Tab-separated table of C-alpha atoms in Angstrom:
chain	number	residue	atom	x	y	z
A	1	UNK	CA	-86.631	21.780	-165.968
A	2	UNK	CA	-86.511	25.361	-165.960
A	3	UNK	CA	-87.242	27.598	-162.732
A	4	UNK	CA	-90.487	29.093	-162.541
A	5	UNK	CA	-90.619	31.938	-160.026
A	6	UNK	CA	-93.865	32.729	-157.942
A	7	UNK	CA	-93.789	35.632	-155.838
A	8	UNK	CA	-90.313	36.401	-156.188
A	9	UNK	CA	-89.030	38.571	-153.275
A	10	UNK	CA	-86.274	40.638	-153.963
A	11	UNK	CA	-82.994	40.373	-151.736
A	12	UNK	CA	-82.038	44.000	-151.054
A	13	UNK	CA	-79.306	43.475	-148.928
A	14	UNK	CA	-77.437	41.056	-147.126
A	15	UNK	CA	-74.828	40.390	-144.197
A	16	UNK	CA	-72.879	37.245	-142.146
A	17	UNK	CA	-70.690	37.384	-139.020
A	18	UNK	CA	-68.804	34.952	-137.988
A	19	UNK	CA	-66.412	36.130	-135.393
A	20	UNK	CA	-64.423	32.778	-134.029
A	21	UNK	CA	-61.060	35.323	-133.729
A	22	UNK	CA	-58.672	33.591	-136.468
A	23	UNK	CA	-60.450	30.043	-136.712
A	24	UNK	CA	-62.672	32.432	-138.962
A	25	UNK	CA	-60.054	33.037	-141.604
A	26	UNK	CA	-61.358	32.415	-144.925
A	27	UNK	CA	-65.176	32.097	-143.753
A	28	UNK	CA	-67.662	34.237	-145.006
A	29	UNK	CA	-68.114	37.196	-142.607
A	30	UNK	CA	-64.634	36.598	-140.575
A	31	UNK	CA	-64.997	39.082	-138.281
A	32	UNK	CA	-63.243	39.739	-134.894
A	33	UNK	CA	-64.091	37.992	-131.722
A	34	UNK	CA	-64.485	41.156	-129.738
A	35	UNK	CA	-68.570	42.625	-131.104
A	36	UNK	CA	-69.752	46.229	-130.584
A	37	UNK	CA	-71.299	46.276	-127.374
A	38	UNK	CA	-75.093	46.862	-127.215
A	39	UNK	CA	-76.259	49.659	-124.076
A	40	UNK	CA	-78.631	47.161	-121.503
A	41	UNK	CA	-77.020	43.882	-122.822
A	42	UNK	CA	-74.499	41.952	-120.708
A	43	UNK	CA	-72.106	38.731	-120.022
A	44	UNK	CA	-73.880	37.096	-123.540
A	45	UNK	CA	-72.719	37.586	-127.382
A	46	UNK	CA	-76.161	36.690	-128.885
A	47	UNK	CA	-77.930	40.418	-128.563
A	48	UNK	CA	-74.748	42.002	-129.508
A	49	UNK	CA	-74.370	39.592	-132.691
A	50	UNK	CA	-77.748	39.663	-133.737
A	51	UNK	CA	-77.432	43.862	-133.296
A	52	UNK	CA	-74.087	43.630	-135.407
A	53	UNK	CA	-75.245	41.587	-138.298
A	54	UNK	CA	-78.647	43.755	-138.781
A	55	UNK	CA	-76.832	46.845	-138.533
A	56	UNK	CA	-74.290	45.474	-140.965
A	57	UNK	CA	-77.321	44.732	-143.569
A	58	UNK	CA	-79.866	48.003	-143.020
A	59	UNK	CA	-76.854	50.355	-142.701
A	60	UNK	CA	-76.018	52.853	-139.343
A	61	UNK	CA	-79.561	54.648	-138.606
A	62	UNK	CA	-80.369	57.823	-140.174
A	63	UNK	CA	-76.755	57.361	-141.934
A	64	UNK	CA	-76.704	57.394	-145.791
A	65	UNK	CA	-76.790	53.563	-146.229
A	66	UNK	CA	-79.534	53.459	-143.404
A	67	UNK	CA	-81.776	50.982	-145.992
A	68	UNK	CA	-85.169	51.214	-143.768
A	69	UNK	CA	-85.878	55.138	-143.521
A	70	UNK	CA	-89.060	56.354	-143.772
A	71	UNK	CA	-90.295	52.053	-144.273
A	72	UNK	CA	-89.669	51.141	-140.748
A	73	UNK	CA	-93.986	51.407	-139.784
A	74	UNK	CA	-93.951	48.902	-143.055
A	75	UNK	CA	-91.029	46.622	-142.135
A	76	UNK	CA	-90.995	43.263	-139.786
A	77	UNK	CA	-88.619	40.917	-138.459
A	78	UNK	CA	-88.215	37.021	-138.533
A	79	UNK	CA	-85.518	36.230	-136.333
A	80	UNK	CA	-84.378	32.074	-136.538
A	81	UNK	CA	-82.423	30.050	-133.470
A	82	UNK	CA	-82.462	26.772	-132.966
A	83	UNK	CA	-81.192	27.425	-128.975
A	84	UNK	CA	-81.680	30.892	-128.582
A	85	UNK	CA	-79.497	32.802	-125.891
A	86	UNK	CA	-77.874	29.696	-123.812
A	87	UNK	CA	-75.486	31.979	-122.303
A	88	UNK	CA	-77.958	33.960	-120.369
A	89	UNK	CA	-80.118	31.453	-119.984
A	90	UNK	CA	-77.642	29.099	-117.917
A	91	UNK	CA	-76.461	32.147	-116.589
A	92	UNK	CA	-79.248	33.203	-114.521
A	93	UNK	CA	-79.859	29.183	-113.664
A	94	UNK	CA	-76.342	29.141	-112.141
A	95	UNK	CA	-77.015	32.714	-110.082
A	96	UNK	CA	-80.198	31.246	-108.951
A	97	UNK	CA	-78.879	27.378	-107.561
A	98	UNK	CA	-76.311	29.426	-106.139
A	99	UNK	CA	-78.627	31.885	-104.254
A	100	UNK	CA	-77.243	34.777	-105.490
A	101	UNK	CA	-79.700	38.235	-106.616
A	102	UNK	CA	-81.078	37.616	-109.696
A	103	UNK	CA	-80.197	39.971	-112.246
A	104	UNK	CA	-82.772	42.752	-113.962
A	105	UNK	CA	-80.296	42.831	-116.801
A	106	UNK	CA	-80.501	39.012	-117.412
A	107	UNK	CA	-84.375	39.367	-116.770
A	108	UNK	CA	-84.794	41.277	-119.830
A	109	UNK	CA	-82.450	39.702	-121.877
A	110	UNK	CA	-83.564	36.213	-121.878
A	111	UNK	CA	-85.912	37.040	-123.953
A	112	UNK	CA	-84.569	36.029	-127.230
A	113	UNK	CA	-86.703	39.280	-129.177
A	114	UNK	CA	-85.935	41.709	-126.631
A	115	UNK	CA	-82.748	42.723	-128.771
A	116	UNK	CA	-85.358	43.579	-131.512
A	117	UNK	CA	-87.056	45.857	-129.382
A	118	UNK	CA	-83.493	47.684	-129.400
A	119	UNK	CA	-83.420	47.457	-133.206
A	120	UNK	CA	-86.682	48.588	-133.610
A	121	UNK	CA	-86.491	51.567	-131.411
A	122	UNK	CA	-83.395	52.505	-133.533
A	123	UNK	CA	-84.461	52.198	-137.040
A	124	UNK	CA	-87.755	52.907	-136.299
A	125	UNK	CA	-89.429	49.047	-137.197
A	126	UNK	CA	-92.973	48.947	-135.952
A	127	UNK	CA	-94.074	46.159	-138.164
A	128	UNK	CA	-94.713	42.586	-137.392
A	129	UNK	CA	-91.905	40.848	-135.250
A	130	UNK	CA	-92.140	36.860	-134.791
A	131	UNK	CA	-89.084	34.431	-133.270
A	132	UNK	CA	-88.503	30.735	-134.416
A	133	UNK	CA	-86.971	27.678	-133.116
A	134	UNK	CA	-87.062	24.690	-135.200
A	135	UNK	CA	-85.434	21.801	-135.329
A	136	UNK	CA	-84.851	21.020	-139.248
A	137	UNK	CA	-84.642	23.805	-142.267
A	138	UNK	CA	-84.532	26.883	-139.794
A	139	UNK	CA	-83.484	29.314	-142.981
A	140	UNK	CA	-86.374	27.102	-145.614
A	141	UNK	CA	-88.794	28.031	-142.120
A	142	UNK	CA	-87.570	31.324	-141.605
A	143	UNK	CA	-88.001	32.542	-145.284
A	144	UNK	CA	-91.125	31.005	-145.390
A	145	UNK	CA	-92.779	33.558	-142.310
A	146	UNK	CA	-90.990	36.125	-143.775
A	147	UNK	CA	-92.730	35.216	-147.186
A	148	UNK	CA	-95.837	35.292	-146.022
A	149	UNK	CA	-95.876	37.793	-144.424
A	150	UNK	CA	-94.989	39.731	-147.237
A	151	UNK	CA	-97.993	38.600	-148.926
A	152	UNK	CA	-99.689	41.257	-145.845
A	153	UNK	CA	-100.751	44.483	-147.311
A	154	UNK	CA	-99.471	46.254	-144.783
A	155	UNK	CA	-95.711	45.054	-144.653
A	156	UNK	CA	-93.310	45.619	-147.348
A	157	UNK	CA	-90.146	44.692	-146.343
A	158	UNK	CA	-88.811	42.021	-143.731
A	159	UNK	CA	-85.521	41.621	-142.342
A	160	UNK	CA	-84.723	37.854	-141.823
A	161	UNK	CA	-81.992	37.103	-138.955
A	162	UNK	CA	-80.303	33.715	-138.285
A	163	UNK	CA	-78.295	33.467	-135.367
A	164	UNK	CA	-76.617	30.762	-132.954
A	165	UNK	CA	-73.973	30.450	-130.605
A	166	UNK	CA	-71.245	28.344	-129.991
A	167	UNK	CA	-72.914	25.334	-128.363
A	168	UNK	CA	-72.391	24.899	-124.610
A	169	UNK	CA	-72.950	21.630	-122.447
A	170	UNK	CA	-76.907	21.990	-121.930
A	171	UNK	CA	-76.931	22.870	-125.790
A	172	UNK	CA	-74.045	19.758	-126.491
A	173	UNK	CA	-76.202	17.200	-124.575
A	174	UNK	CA	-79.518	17.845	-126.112
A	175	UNK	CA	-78.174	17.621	-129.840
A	176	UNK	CA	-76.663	14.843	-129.152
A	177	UNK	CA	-79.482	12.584	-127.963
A	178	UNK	CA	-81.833	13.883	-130.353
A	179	UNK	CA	-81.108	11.416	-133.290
A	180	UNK	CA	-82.772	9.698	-136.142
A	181	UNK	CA	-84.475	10.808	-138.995
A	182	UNK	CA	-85.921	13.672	-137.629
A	183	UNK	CA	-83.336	14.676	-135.509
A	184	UNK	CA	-81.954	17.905	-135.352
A	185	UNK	CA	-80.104	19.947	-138.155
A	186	UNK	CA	-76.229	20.874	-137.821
A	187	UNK	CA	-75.102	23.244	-135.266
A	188	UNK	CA	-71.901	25.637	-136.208
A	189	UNK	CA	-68.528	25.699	-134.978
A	190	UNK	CA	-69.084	28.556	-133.158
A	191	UNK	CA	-71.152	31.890	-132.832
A	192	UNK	CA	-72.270	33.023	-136.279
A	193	UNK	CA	-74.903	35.121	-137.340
A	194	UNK	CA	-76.843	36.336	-141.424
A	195	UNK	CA	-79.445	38.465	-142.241
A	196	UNK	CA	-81.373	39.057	-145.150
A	197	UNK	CA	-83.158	41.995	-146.243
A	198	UNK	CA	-86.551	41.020	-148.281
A	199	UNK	CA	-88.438	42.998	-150.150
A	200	UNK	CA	-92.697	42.696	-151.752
A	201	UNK	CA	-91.730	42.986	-155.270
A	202	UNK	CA	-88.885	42.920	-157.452
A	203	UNK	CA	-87.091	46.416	-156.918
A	204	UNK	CA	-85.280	48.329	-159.761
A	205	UNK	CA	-81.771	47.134	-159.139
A	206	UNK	CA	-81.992	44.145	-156.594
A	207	UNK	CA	-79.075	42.158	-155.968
A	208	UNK	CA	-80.769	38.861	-156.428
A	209	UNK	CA	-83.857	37.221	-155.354
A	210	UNK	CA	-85.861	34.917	-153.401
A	211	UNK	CA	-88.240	32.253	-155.669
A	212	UNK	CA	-89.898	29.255	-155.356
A	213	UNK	CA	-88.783	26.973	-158.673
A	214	UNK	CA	-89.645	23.842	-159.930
A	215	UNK	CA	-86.196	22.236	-159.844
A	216	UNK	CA	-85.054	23.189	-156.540
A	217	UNK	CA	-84.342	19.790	-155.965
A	218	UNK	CA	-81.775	19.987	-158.238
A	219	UNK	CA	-80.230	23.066	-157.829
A	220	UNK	CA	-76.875	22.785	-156.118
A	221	UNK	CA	-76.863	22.490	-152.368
A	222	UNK	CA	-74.168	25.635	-150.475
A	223	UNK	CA	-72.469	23.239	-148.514
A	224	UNK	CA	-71.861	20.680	-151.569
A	225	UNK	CA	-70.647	23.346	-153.554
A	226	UNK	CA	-68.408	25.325	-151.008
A	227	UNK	CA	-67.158	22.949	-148.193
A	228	UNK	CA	-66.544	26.349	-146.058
A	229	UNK	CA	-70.258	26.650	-145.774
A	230	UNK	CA	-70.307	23.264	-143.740
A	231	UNK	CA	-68.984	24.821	-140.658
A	232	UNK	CA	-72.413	27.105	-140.364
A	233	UNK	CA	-74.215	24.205	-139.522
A	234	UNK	CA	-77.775	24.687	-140.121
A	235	UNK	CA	-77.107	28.101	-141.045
A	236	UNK	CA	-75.622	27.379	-144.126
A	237	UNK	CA	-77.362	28.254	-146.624
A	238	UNK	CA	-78.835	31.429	-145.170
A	239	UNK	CA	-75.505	32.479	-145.568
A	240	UNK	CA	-74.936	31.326	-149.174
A	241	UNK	CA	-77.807	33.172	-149.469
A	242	UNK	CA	-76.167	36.702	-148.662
A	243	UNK	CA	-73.200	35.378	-150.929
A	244	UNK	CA	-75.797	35.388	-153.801
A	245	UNK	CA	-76.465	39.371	-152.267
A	246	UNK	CA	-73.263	40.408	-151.500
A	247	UNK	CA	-70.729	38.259	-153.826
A	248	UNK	CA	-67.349	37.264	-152.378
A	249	UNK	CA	-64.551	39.525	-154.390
A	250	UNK	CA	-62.996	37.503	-157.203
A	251	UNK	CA	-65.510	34.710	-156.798
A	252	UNK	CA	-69.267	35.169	-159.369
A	253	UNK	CA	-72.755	34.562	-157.415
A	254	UNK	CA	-73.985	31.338	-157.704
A	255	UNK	CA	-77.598	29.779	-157.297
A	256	UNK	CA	-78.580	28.540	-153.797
A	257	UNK	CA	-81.258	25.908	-152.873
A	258	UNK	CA	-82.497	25.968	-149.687
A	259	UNK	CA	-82.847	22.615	-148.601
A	260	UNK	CA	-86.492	22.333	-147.339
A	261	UNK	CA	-89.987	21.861	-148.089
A	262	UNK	CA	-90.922	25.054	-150.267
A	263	UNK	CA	-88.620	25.055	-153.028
A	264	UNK	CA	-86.764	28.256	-152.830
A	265	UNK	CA	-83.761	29.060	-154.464
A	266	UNK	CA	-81.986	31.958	-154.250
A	267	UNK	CA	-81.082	33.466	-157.735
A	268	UNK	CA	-78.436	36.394	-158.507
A	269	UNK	CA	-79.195	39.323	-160.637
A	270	UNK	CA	-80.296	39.438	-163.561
A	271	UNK	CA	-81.476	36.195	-164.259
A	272	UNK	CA	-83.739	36.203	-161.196
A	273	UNK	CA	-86.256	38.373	-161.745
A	274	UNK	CA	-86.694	37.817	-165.881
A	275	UNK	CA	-86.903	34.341	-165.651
């Protein structure tokens, strides 16, 4: 069968971090372990990786590459964890059994969008901004919102953002017990973050794009293809995805599938949007 693309979004831009210090050599996105620190964010790496990677795919506000602009009242945000900020979280639980003052810093932060709020304020994104946590096909359910809500009138861009942390014990134990069928996906090695930038329609020169095709099922699955992808756990083929975007040098784009219930594959230029 041949894919037949409805709806196809176009994939504007693209960006992975993975910064495990040198156990990230050769990954996609090997970045250092030391992040840009974010103003009002402390002790945790999620804000300040989630802040990296979106900065790394819209470009340094009101620079050259800055890829929202004047779009920011028409742009959203889907952001994807399966845990969400554990650091903080166990954080404040530990200050609190200990009977220590509560921090107004962790207060804010444990909020797993509030880092949004600082992305938004910077680039300008008033648009729609929702946060999921699911237990199988995070990047299938995360395209999916950010999909739809593309099909709104009112939005026509969204910036997609997978993101997890290294797992801790809390994280550790609950994984592990939840088994079976519908158990919960991979987790990575360690903290890793991608983000997509979607677009309504097919732009002039997009570097590939997001479809829904008849034979996803047999289009070739990231982590089968590339056993690096493995270590991204769940995440995988989100990043595969900004592989497709933002090709590795020396290696051509390749077709994604994104294992789930909708169908999508990812398809690199030019063949995406002329199909």
């Amino acid at each position: 069968m041949t894919a037949t693309p409805a709806r196809p979004r176009a994939l504007l831009a693209s960006a992975c971090l993975a910064p495990w210090g040198g156990a990230a050599t050769g990954l996609p996105g090997a970045a250092p372990v030391e992040l840009p620190k974010v103003i009002g964010f402390v002790t945790s790496r999620f804000s300040p990786l989630v802040h990296a990677v979106a900065t790394d795919c819209l470009g340094v506000p009101g620079s050259a590459r800055d890829r929202i602009g004047a779009a920011g009242s028409r742009t959203g945000i889907v952001l994807a964890t399966m845990f969400g900020d554990t650091v903080t979280l166990d954080t404040a639980t530990r200050r609190l059994t200990a009977g220590q003052v509560h921090s107004p810093l962790l207060f804010f932060q444990s909020v797993t969008t509030s880092v949004l709020g600082h992305l938004g304020r910077q680039y300008g994104i008033t648009g729609p901004v929702s946060c999921l946590s699911v237990a199988r096909h995070g990047v299938a359910e995360a395209l999916c919102s950010a999909d739809l809500l593309l099909d709104e009138d009112e939005v026509d861009r969204v910036l997609v953002i997978g993101v997890e942390l290294a797992a801790n014990e809390r994280a550790t134990w609950i994984h592990r017990r939840t088994t079976g069928p519908d158990g919960l996906a991979p987790l990575p090695d360690g903290d890793c973050a991608a983000a997509l930038l979607l677009a309504r329609e097919p732009a002039p020169e997009p570097a590939a794009a997001l479809l829904r095709a008849a034979d996803a099922g047999t289009a070739p699955d990231p982590a089968a293809r590339d056993a690096r992808y493995r270590r991204f756990g769940w995440l995988a083929p989100l990043v595969a995805a900004c592989e497709a975007v933002r090709p590795a040098p020396g290696g051509p784009p390749a077709r994604v599938r994104v294992p789930g219930p909708y169908g999508y594959v990812v398809e690199p230029v030019p063949s995406a949007v002329t199909a």
